[in-house]
Short mmCIF file of C-alpha atoms (C1' of nucleotides) in Angstrom, two decimals:
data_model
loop_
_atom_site.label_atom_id
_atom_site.label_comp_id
_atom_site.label_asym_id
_atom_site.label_seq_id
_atom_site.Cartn_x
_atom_site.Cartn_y
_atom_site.Cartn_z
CA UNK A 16 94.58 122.02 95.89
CA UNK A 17 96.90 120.85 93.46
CA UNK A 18 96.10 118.98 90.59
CA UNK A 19 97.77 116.30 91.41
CA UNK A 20 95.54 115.38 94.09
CA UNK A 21 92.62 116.35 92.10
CA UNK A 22 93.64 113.17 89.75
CA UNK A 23 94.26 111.15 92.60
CA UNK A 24 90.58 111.86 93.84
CA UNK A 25 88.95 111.41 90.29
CA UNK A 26 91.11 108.07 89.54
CA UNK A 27 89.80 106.57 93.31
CA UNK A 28 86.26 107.76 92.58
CA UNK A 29 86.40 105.85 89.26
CA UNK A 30 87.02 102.35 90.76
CA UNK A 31 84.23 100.35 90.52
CA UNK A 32 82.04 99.01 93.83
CA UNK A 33 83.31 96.17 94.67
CA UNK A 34 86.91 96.48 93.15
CA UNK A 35 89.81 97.77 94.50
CA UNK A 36 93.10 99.52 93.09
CA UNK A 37 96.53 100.04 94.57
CA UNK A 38 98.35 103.09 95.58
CA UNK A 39 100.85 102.87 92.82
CA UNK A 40 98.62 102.00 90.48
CA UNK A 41 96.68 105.38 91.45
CA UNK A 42 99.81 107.23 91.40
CA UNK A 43 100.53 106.12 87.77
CA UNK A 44 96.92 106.49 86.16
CA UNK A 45 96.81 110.26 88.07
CA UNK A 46 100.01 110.69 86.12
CA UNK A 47 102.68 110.63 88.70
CA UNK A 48 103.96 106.95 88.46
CA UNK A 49 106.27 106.35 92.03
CA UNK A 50 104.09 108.74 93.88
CA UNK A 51 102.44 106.19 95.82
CA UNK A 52 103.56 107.66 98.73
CA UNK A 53 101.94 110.99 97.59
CA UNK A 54 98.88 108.94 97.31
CA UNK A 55 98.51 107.81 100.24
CA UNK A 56 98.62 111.19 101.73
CA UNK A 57 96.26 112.93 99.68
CA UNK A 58 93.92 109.68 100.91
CA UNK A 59 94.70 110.57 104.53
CA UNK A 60 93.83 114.45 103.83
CA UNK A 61 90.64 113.31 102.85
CA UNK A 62 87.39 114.61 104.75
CA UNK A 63 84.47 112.23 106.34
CA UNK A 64 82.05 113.81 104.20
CA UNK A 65 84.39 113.20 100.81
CA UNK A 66 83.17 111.40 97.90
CA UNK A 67 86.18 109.36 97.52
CA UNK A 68 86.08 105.63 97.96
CA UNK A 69 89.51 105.79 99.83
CA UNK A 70 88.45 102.55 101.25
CA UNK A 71 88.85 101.17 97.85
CA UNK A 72 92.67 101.46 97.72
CA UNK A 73 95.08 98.71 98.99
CA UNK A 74 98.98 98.51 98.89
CA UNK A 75 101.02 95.95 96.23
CA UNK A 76 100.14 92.99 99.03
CA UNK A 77 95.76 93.90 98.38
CA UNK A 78 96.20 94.56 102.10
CA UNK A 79 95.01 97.51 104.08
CA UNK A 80 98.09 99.93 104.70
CA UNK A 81 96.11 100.89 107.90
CA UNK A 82 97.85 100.62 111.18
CA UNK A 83 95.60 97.10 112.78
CA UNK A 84 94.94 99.28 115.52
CA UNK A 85 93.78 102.19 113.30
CA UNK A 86 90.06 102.73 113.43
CA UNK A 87 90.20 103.55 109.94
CA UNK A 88 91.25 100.28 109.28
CA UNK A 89 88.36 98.23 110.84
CA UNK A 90 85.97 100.76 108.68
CA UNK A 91 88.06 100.11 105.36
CA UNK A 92 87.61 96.36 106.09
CA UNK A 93 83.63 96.38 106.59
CA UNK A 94 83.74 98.64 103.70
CA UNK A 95 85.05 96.29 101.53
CA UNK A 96 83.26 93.28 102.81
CA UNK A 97 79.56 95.11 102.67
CA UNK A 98 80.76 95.50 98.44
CA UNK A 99 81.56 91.82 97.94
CA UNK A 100 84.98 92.30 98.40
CA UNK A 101 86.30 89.02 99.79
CA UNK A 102 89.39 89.13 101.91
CA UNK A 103 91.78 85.75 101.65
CA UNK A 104 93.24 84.11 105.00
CA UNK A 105 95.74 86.70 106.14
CA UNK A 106 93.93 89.26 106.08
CA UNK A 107 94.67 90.13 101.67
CA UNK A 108 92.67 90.76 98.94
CA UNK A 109 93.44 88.66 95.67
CA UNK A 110 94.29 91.86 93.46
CA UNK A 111 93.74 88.95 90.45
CA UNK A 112 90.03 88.73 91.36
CA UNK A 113 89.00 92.12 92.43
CA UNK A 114 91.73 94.37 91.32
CA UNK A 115 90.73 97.81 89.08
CA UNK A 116 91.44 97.99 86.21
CA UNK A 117 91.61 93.95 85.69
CA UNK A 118 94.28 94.32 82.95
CA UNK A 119 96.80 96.49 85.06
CA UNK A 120 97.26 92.75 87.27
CA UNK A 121 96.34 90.38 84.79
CA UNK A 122 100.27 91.07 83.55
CA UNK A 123 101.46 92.25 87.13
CA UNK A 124 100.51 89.46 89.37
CA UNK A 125 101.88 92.24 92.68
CA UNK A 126 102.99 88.39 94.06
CA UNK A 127 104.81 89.04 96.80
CA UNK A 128 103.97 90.57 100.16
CA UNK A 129 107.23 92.26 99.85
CA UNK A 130 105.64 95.88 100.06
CA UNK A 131 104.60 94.85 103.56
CA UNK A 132 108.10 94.67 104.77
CA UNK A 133 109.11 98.07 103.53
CA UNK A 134 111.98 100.19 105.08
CA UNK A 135 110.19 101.08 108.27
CA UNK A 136 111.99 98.08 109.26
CA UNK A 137 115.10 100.14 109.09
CA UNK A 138 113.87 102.40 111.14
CA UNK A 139 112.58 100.65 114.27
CA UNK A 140 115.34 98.28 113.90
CA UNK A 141 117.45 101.36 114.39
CA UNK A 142 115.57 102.28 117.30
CA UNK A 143 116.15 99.22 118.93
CA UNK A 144 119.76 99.26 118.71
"C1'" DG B 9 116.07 125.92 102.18
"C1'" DC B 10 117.33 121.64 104.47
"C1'" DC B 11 115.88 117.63 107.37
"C1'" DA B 12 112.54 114.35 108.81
"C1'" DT B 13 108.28 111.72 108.05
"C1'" DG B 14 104.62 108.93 105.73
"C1'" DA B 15 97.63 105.08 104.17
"C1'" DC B 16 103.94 102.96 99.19
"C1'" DG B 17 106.72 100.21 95.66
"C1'" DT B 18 110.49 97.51 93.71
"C1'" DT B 19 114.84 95.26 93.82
"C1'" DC B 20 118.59 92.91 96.13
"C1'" DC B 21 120.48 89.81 99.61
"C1'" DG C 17 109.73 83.24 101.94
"C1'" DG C 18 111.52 87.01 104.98
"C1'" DG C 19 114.39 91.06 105.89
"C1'" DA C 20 116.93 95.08 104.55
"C1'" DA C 21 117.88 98.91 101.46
"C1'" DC C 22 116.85 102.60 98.09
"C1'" DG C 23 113.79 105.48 95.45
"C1'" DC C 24 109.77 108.39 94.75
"C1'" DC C 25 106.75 112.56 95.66
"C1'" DA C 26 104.55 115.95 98.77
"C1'" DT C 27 104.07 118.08 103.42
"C1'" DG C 28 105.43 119.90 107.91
"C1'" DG C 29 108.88 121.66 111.15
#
DNA sequence: GCCATGACGTTCC
DNA sequence: GGGAACGCCATGG
């Protein structure tokens, strides 16, 4: 496995019960800052019986990247809700609050829900032309 | 080795 | 505030 995902796994086992960290924030502290992408599949390799708090990790918005209809999804939610983690209406976590580490928001506020939009956009609107 | 895809992020319009 | 576009890194075909 490379080491790359070996950081990745360490970083997401270090965030605290009850907090919750974002994929590019993983990417940077694992040392590979824009690799939130990579991130997120290293996550998704990850077996039942892993260690790693995967559940912990949210996108820029604090909301779950999950598909809705993804089981994975439902589980990440109770997850997060059985550790305190409060979700706000819409379905988003205030990174402010419960973010890890606190000082990595307390100067990025991760505002907008802009992340949520993304390019896949492109994509299907491609499709549908 | 090149092309396409994906649990993402940031900037621009 | 919402939508579209581009970039990033790693994997699979």
């Amino acid at each position: 496995m490379n080491p790359f995902y070996h950081r990745i796994y360490k970083v997401v086992r270090h965030i605290p019960k009850g907090r919750v960290a974002t994929y590019g924030l993983v990417a940077r502290l694992a040392g590979r800052p824009g690799a939130a992408r990579t991130v997120g599949w290293a996550l998704s390799a990850l077996p039942d019986d892993s260690d790693v708090p995967w559940w912990r990790v949210l996108n820029a918005a604090g909301r779950i990247s999950l598909s809705g209809a993804d089981h994975n999804s439902v589980l990440q939610r109770a997850l997060l809700l059985r550790e305190g983690v409060k979700f706000a209406p819409g379905g988003a976590v205030n990174l402010a609050t419960f973010g890890w580490p606190a000082e990595a928001y307390d100067s990025a506020p991760a505002a907008h829900t802009r992340a949520a939009s993304s390019r896949r956009s492109r994509r299907l609107k491609g499709l549908r032309t």
